[in-house]
């Protein structure tokens, strides 16, 4: 035991101390909310928070000005349309005036990224690519792509389009992206505005015009001589409001607003006021989404056999992205599995790995990330206390158990008076080792010793066991010199032990240590009740993730019940 073979380890206590030291050295972020107004860590955050909007008395909303019946300016110079009807209610419920900002399809993302608008309500289809740049709220309309063409040459299938033919699209729309990706041989004639695309189409520039089916249907109904030969192209999508990436306060307010409006069938009223004359009553229930709930998505999620996470109570995400910080192993690996399941419920999981225990909390505090998964509650509490952060536990997922492993003896039935047991000597790990030995009847600690217990707190030792206290990394090296060793999961794996096969006993999921040191999903205070965080935790707590953990980690990682 004279060998001084020391490995640099990071335990929970050391991690907390290191985190505090690093933060003290680098200076505090000074953030007192997830959205320290108008400046991210790089100094280029431009969005306004919900409170800032209310304080200013004005909300800037990007809408179309030339796309009747969704967003347009009437003969009196007043904005009208389905999106505008919704915008007016947003202004009313926020208690602010509305500054309408005319936008084109290609400018919607840019206007949010530069802070020119707070919200975009411009027939904005939710897509995975866009969700990497902006945050979409819950949907309020269904949509697919459609193709309109002259009645004397109706395009009913894209195979009819010749090599020299052109299809008109508007830059920055879903139609442009879809055709470029799936039909790269089709020539596209692109226009920046709806008005110029319409004029060009009517002048015969293209054999067809591809756009949202709501728009091409409206066009054919309002203009004689044109037919929608392809009413639905590609998958069913949704239209939703969008805010700047990371603007969680405004996003959460919009989601709550959409849910509340669903209770009064607001979007049916919107349809009847703005779209009924164009589409008629037959399309109303097909196009309208109330309360952010897409019936088709719910049915698919519950019926598909691919969604093996079970009947999870999850509000569909409709393309929403959840950005999460994680340690590489096992956290990021578990999240990769969860990402596959979340896709079935309409969520994209953006996993970013961190090697330290400080930045994952800072990026959640700043609002840059939605959540993190790397720590247990004692570390989180210590971090909050020392740094003034506002993070909370959204749900426990797994723990990495301590186990009793064979030394020169392989069963606790063989315990004899005077046997030696090697245990870690640092505060956290020694306490866990002693609690595990107590749970298995080998000793008794004084009342209240708990998670700060040391060998000095042992009040009953019926076998007069000798406790050999060593650096945690050294415990596994003395298996030939002591009867038993007590190891954390990672050191057991390094020593070649299988937790499931080789441990004599290990921490139960209902043990004090497991409940205390369970690894959690942490979020900014208040965000634990948002739909996407509840979806994330529900999936991570699912039977499929439980099975993945059991199959992958051989007991070194245990699902938390």
XYZ file of C-alpha atoms in Angstrom:
561
model
C 0.000 0.000 0.000
C 3.030 2.250 -0.204
C 2.440 2.799 -3.906
C 1.452 6.374 -4.491
C -0.487 5.745 -7.691
C -2.887 8.634 -7.787
C -5.354 9.297 -10.541
C -6.968 12.651 -10.937
C -10.660 12.090 -10.290
C -13.658 14.291 -10.162
C -16.163 13.348 -7.503
C -19.358 15.162 -6.775
C -17.752 17.248 -4.040
C -14.640 18.012 -6.087
C -16.812 18.952 -9.045
C -18.738 21.442 -6.950
C -15.526 22.950 -5.600
C -13.967 23.098 -9.052
C -17.091 24.708 -10.458
C -17.052 27.388 -7.803
C -13.342 28.043 -8.296
C -13.650 28.356 -12.036
C -16.595 30.677 -11.752
C -14.841 32.846 -9.200
C -11.756 33.071 -11.384
C -13.633 33.910 -14.546
C -16.198 36.200 -12.964
C -19.930 35.750 -12.544
C -22.246 35.896 -15.520
C -24.348 38.431 -13.652
C -27.471 36.783 -15.068
C -30.467 36.834 -12.791
C -32.826 35.211 -15.299
C -32.585 32.818 -18.206
C -32.705 35.811 -20.498
C -30.400 38.549 -19.273
C -31.914 41.090 -21.585
C -30.501 41.505 -25.027
C -27.027 40.006 -24.598
C -25.878 36.417 -24.784
C -22.449 35.139 -23.818
C -21.073 36.480 -27.095
C -22.759 39.847 -26.728
C -24.965 39.419 -29.791
C -28.326 38.361 -28.406
C -30.880 40.679 -29.926
C -34.309 39.463 -28.924
C -36.547 41.187 -26.395
C -37.897 39.169 -23.493
C -41.567 39.049 -22.568
C -41.041 41.576 -19.776
C -39.142 43.932 -22.071
C -41.949 43.820 -24.631
C -44.559 44.586 -21.987
C -42.468 47.400 -20.552
C -42.027 48.957 -24.010
C -45.766 48.914 -24.708
C -45.263 47.613 -28.257
C -44.761 44.204 -29.837
C -43.186 43.911 -33.296
C -44.898 41.233 -35.373
C -43.733 40.200 -38.833
C -46.590 39.463 -41.244
C -47.120 39.266 -44.979
C -48.538 42.342 -46.675
C -49.426 40.786 -50.040
C -50.711 37.294 -49.297
C -54.491 37.421 -49.133
C -56.215 35.885 -47.129
C -53.402 35.230 -44.621
C -51.648 38.570 -44.393
C -52.301 41.561 -46.638
C -52.949 45.298 -46.638
C -56.469 46.304 -47.688
C -57.547 49.345 -49.679
C -57.576 51.418 -46.489
C -53.976 50.558 -45.680
C -54.970 48.238 -42.831
C -53.426 44.839 -42.246
C -55.920 41.981 -42.578
C -55.957 38.184 -42.760
C -55.873 34.970 -40.768
C -52.437 35.663 -39.256
C -53.332 39.285 -38.513
C -56.526 38.261 -36.700
C -54.355 36.162 -34.378
C -51.803 38.962 -34.030
C -54.500 41.369 -32.877
C -55.471 38.981 -30.096
C -51.833 38.612 -29.045
C -51.520 42.380 -28.726
C -54.747 42.550 -26.752
C -53.736 39.826 -24.299
C -50.221 41.220 -23.889
C -51.715 44.633 -23.236
C -49.520 46.328 -25.843
C -49.805 48.008 -29.224
C -48.778 46.142 -32.375
C -46.160 47.362 -34.795
C -46.688 45.331 -37.963
C -43.514 44.701 -39.960
C -44.044 43.639 -43.568
C -41.958 40.569 -44.326
C -41.243 38.317 -47.271
C -40.925 34.546 -47.010
C -37.148 34.667 -47.358
C -36.837 37.284 -44.586
C -38.726 35.533 -41.802
C -35.722 33.847 -40.192
C -33.487 36.881 -40.746
C -35.927 39.255 -39.059
C -35.947 37.064 -35.941
C -32.188 36.558 -35.920
C -31.576 40.302 -36.144
C -34.286 41.306 -33.678
C -36.247 43.285 -36.242
C -39.391 41.511 -35.049
C -40.391 39.779 -31.825
C -42.784 37.311 -33.435
C -43.311 36.063 -36.969
C -46.891 35.258 -37.977
C -46.406 34.838 -41.700
C -47.776 31.463 -42.749
C -44.567 29.980 -41.314
C -44.355 26.216 -41.878
C -42.533 24.317 -39.142
C -39.510 22.444 -40.517
C -36.495 20.813 -38.900
C -34.094 23.133 -40.710
C -35.903 26.272 -39.588
C -36.206 24.962 -36.036
C -32.401 25.038 -35.823
C -32.522 28.820 -36.255
C -35.774 29.922 -34.610
C -38.082 28.590 -31.920
C -41.571 27.601 -33.040
C -44.532 27.822 -30.708
C -47.469 25.419 -30.878
C -49.210 25.244 -34.281
C -52.463 26.895 -35.233
C -52.959 25.544 -38.766
C -52.353 22.446 -40.875
C -50.720 22.701 -44.266
C -49.164 20.645 -47.038
C -47.675 21.638 -50.381
C -49.824 21.979 -53.462
C -49.341 22.674 -57.169
C -51.602 24.895 -59.281
C -51.473 25.020 -63.093
C -53.516 26.356 -66.032
C -56.685 24.379 -66.748
C -55.570 23.734 -70.334
C -52.423 21.963 -69.101
C -53.181 20.611 -65.644
C -50.185 19.174 -63.801
C -51.474 16.236 -61.754
C -48.096 14.581 -61.219
C -44.607 16.048 -61.159
C -43.523 13.516 -63.764
C -45.478 15.602 -66.300
C -42.990 18.452 -65.961
C -40.561 18.438 -68.873
C -36.823 19.026 -68.841
C -37.243 22.568 -70.181
C -40.290 23.441 -68.087
C -40.094 25.703 -65.060
C -42.007 25.609 -61.792
C -42.516 28.867 -59.956
C -41.674 29.053 -56.244
C -41.135 31.822 -53.717
C -37.663 32.013 -52.206
C -37.430 30.834 -48.622
C -40.577 28.712 -48.723
C -41.095 25.061 -47.935
C -41.931 24.441 -51.596
C -38.493 25.629 -52.685
C -36.738 23.425 -50.116
C -38.874 20.371 -50.835
C -38.458 20.473 -54.606
C -34.715 21.140 -54.470
C -34.227 18.202 -52.121
C -36.602 15.671 -53.664
C -36.796 16.751 -57.330
C -33.425 18.356 -58.111
C -33.933 17.945 -61.865
C -36.973 20.218 -61.921
C -36.064 23.761 -62.916
C -37.293 26.366 -60.458
C -38.090 29.991 -61.230
C -37.691 31.789 -57.894
C -39.267 35.067 -56.829
C -38.861 37.057 -53.640
C -42.470 38.156 -53.264
C -45.894 36.631 -53.656
C -46.964 39.456 -55.968
C -44.103 39.003 -58.447
C -44.558 35.223 -58.441
C -48.272 35.640 -59.161
C -47.649 38.070 -62.011
C -44.999 35.855 -63.576
C -47.207 32.775 -63.334
C -50.104 34.577 -64.994
C -47.737 35.716 -67.744
C -46.879 32.098 -68.508
C -43.346 31.982 -67.105
C -43.874 28.581 -65.519
C -46.012 25.534 -66.237
C -47.014 25.381 -62.569
C -46.751 27.164 -59.251
C -45.816 25.217 -56.103
C -46.663 26.685 -52.721
C -48.566 25.846 -49.556
C -51.753 24.084 -50.574
C -53.820 26.661 -48.695
C -52.410 29.340 -50.963
C -52.702 27.526 -54.279
C -56.262 26.454 -53.443
C -57.137 30.061 -52.630
C -55.501 31.209 -55.851
C -57.469 28.743 -57.999
C -60.752 29.720 -56.345
C -60.134 33.413 -56.922
C -58.720 33.160 -60.451
C -60.600 31.482 -63.277
C -58.652 29.239 -65.599
C -56.438 27.627 -62.959
C -56.717 24.224 -61.280
C -54.991 22.635 -58.300
C -53.927 19.375 -59.917
C -51.795 18.303 -56.923
C -53.636 19.291 -53.715
C -51.199 17.568 -51.351
C -47.507 17.073 -52.017
C -45.116 15.684 -49.416
C -46.000 15.302 -45.757
C -48.634 17.092 -43.705
C -47.026 20.034 -41.923
C -48.139 22.776 -39.572
C -48.079 26.561 -39.421
C -46.888 28.108 -36.155
C -45.676 31.385 -34.662
C -41.906 31.744 -34.366
C -39.664 33.701 -32.009
C -35.914 34.240 -31.821
C -33.865 31.219 -30.790
C -33.632 31.067 -27.008
C -36.431 33.537 -26.244
C -38.055 31.106 -23.822
C -40.190 33.630 -21.919
C -41.984 34.801 -25.059
C -42.187 31.253 -26.430
C -43.744 29.940 -23.224
C -46.242 32.787 -23.184
C -47.268 32.066 -26.780
C -47.715 28.365 -26.036
C -49.900 29.162 -23.029
C -51.844 31.668 -25.114
C -52.510 29.148 -27.893
C -53.685 26.548 -25.375
C -55.997 29.050 -23.696
C -57.418 30.232 -27.028
C -58.240 26.623 -27.844
C -60.755 26.624 -24.999
C -62.806 29.215 -26.849
C -62.321 27.772 -30.364
C -60.542 30.977 -31.287
C -58.956 29.700 -34.492
C -62.286 28.440 -35.809
C -63.589 31.965 -35.263
C -60.484 33.292 -37.015
C -61.119 30.962 -39.963
C -64.756 32.005 -40.226
C -63.813 35.683 -40.141
C -60.937 35.552 -42.633
C -60.857 32.297 -44.627
C -64.436 31.085 -44.926
C -65.198 33.145 -48.035
C -62.135 31.702 -49.745
C -62.180 28.040 -48.724
C -65.751 27.426 -47.607
C -66.900 25.388 -44.619
C -65.609 22.049 -45.937
C -61.961 22.905 -45.266
C -62.425 24.411 -41.787
C -61.785 21.382 -39.587
C -59.056 20.145 -41.921
C -57.043 23.350 -41.765
C -57.674 24.669 -38.252
C -55.603 23.537 -35.261
C -57.021 24.436 -31.843
C -55.027 24.562 -28.639
C -51.826 23.564 -30.428
C -52.974 19.953 -30.708
C -52.775 18.294 -34.119
C -55.201 15.378 -34.117
C -53.335 13.529 -36.834
C -50.067 13.728 -34.930
C -51.669 12.439 -31.741
C -53.199 9.498 -33.556
C -49.934 8.635 -35.246
C -48.038 8.799 -31.979
C -50.454 6.481 -30.218
C -50.940 4.012 -33.059
C -47.453 3.570 -34.456
C -45.613 0.499 -33.333
C -42.370 2.365 -33.769
C -43.076 4.539 -30.746
C -42.176 1.784 -28.327
C -41.838 4.201 -25.443
C -45.450 3.276 -24.704
C -48.490 5.443 -24.270
C -46.642 8.485 -23.025
C -48.653 11.548 -22.110
C -46.826 13.927 -24.436
C -48.105 17.015 -26.229
C -46.862 16.712 -29.854
C -43.925 18.962 -30.613
C -44.518 19.675 -34.304
C -40.820 20.053 -35.037
C -39.768 21.847 -31.841
C -36.097 21.519 -30.928
C -34.876 20.742 -27.411
C -31.263 21.797 -26.912
C -29.530 19.940 -24.097
C -26.024 19.952 -22.610
C -24.638 16.611 -21.431
C -21.588 14.691 -20.290
C -20.415 12.237 -22.968
C -20.874 8.973 -21.021
C -23.433 7.785 -20.215
C -25.598 10.881 -20.481
C -25.139 11.762 -24.154
C -25.441 8.089 -25.112
C -28.756 7.816 -23.297
C -29.935 11.035 -24.921
C -29.098 9.715 -28.403
C -31.502 6.865 -27.759
C -34.100 9.274 -26.387
C -33.764 11.426 -29.519
C -35.052 8.577 -31.680
C -38.154 8.251 -29.505
C -38.781 11.984 -29.299
C -38.914 12.183 -33.097
C -42.051 10.045 -32.982
C -43.638 12.758 -30.872
C -42.526 15.660 -33.051
C -39.430 16.829 -31.151
C -35.835 17.192 -32.316
C -33.188 16.709 -29.628
C -30.008 18.759 -30.121
C -27.332 17.184 -27.886
C -24.133 19.110 -27.145
C -21.412 17.364 -25.131
C -19.395 19.132 -22.431
C -16.311 17.837 -20.639
C -16.643 20.115 -17.601
C -19.251 20.589 -14.877
C -19.569 24.381 -15.074
C -20.597 25.386 -18.592
C -23.572 22.994 -18.784
C -25.232 24.959 -15.986
C -24.250 28.367 -17.336
C -25.721 27.744 -20.794
C -29.046 26.719 -19.255
C -29.036 29.722 -16.928
C -28.452 32.045 -19.903
C -31.303 30.531 -21.911
C -28.975 29.351 -24.670
C -29.873 25.736 -23.832
C -33.179 24.280 -22.677
C -31.759 21.720 -20.250
C -28.749 19.754 -19.111
C -28.172 16.168 -18.006
C -24.951 15.475 -16.129
C -25.356 16.148 -12.411
C -27.101 15.141 -9.203
C -29.124 17.315 -6.844
C -26.409 17.986 -4.222
C -24.136 19.425 -6.894
C -26.988 21.440 -8.427
C -27.973 22.874 -5.044
C -24.376 23.790 -4.271
C -23.958 25.448 -7.673
C -27.145 27.495 -7.232
C -26.159 28.591 -3.729
C -22.654 29.637 -4.694
C -23.366 31.198 -8.084
C -26.863 32.620 -7.688
C -28.235 30.565 -10.567
C -31.876 29.517 -10.845
C -31.819 25.903 -11.995
C -34.192 23.193 -10.795
C -34.577 19.436 -11.019
C -36.984 18.461 -13.807
C -36.683 14.713 -13.205
C -34.366 11.951 -12.024
C -33.161 9.499 -14.688
C -30.371 7.179 -13.524
C -27.777 6.554 -10.864
C -24.363 4.910 -10.932
C -24.388 2.496 -8.007
C -21.819 1.628 -5.408
C -21.273 -2.092 -5.080
C -19.624 -4.538 -2.717
C -17.181 -6.683 -4.736
C -15.139 -9.794 -3.951
C -11.672 -9.533 -2.519
C -10.440 -12.824 -1.178
C -14.052 -13.768 -0.399
C -16.955 -13.862 -2.849
C -20.039 -13.952 -0.608
C -21.256 -12.044 2.411
C -22.176 -15.397 3.914
C -18.436 -15.888 4.413
C -17.960 -12.776 6.566
C -15.848 -13.553 9.624
C -14.699 -11.542 12.602
C -11.804 -9.252 11.763
C -12.315 -9.255 7.978
C -11.003 -6.224 6.094
C -13.098 -4.112 3.734
C -11.497 -1.457 1.524
C -13.583 1.690 1.085
C -12.986 5.155 -0.474
C -11.712 7.787 1.937
C -13.337 10.955 0.559
C -16.441 12.260 2.315
C -19.091 11.531 -0.305
C -17.878 8.121 -1.405
C -17.002 6.898 2.089
C -20.509 7.733 3.275
C -22.066 5.859 0.356
C -19.863 2.838 1.053
C -20.790 2.787 4.740
C -24.491 3.178 3.984
C -24.303 0.233 1.573
C -22.590 -1.904 4.206
C -25.277 -0.883 6.680
C -28.031 -1.807 4.214
C -26.494 -5.285 4.027
C -26.378 -5.766 7.796
C -22.625 -5.487 8.276
C -22.671 -2.425 10.536
C -24.849 0.281 12.004
C -24.247 4.034 11.833
C -25.311 6.499 14.471
C -28.633 8.207 13.884
C -28.394 11.147 11.517
C -24.988 10.217 10.094
C -26.407 9.769 6.600
C -24.539 11.124 3.612
C -21.748 12.670 5.647
C -20.950 9.483 7.564
C -17.379 8.409 8.291
C -15.963 5.343 10.039
C -16.140 7.362 13.254
C -19.942 7.193 12.982
C -20.050 3.373 13.152
C -21.805 2.488 16.425
C -22.265 -1.239 15.849
C -19.678 -3.490 14.195
C -20.671 -7.062 15.127
C -17.857 -8.690 13.121
C -15.208 -6.209 14.255
C -14.550 -5.397 10.595
C -11.427 -3.452 9.697
C -12.071 -0.561 7.302
C -9.161 0.131 4.961
C -9.622 3.724 3.784
C -7.997 4.482 0.416
C -8.192 6.928 -2.453
C -11.233 5.894 -4.494
C -9.085 5.023 -7.506
C -6.924 2.701 -5.396
C -9.638 0.570 -3.815
C -9.890 -1.878 -6.719
C -6.126 -2.513 -6.559
C -6.238 -4.315 -3.191
C -8.654 -7.152 -3.958
C -5.938 -9.712 -3.166
C -5.191 -8.124 0.189
C -8.658 -7.638 1.713
C -11.773 -9.775 1.928
C -14.084 -7.229 0.242
C -13.931 -3.902 -1.606
C -16.616 -1.242 -2.081
C -16.459 0.555 -5.444
C -18.300 3.155 -7.463
C -19.596 1.968 -10.841
C -16.943 3.652 -12.966
C -14.055 2.254 -10.925
C -15.662 -1.178 -10.955
C -15.747 -1.089 -14.748
C -12.130 0.077 -14.932
C -11.151 -2.871 -12.730
C -12.905 -5.297 -15.057
C -15.892 -5.963 -12.822
C -19.379 -6.358 -14.197
C -21.716 -4.614 -11.791
C -24.547 -6.961 -12.685
C -22.511 -10.183 -12.635
C -19.695 -9.617 -10.151
C -21.055 -7.391 -7.403
C -22.088 -9.120 -4.211
C -24.546 -6.296 -3.493
C -25.160 -2.791 -4.785
C -27.223 0.274 -3.961
C -30.950 -0.207 -4.431
C -32.881 2.433 -6.337
C -34.814 3.286 -3.172
C -31.692 3.684 -1.044
C -30.866 7.067 0.459
C -27.717 7.319 -1.661
C -29.450 6.421 -4.922
C -32.251 8.889 -4.285
C -29.746 11.582 -3.385
C -27.208 11.004 -6.135
C -29.625 10.241 -8.949
C -28.561 12.029 -12.144
C -31.178 14.550 -13.176
C -32.373 16.745 -16.007
C -31.928 20.356 -14.879
C -33.717 23.372 -16.356
C -34.242 27.042 -15.601
C -36.792 27.541 -12.819
C -40.300 27.486 -14.317
C -39.384 25.680 -17.520
C -39.887 22.255 -15.951
C -43.612 22.640 -16.705
C -43.204 23.387 -20.419
C -44.440 20.785 -22.879
C -41.063 20.071 -24.412
C -39.302 19.532 -21.085
C -42.115 17.297 -19.890
C -41.797 15.383 -23.165
C -38.037 15.007 -22.683
C -38.377 13.732 -19.127
C -41.261 11.416 -20.041
C -39.148 9.761 -22.719
C -36.091 9.502 -20.476
C -38.319 7.898 -17.839
C -39.850 5.458 -20.343
C -39.591 1.671 -20.402
C -37.579 1.834 -23.617
C -34.876 3.953 -21.993
C -34.923 1.641 -18.985
C -34.294 -1.317 -21.303
C -31.558 0.553 -23.170
C -29.741 1.298 -19.915
C -30.047 -2.292 -18.734
C -28.806 -3.692 -22.062
C -25.960 -1.221 -22.502
C -24.273 -0.643 -19.167
C -24.278 -4.049 -17.487
C -25.391 -2.577 -14.180
C -22.849 0.256 -14.048
C -25.728 2.616 -14.793
C -29.110 1.872 -13.233
C -32.479 3.294 -14.238
C -33.940 5.334 -11.392
C -37.378 4.100 -10.305
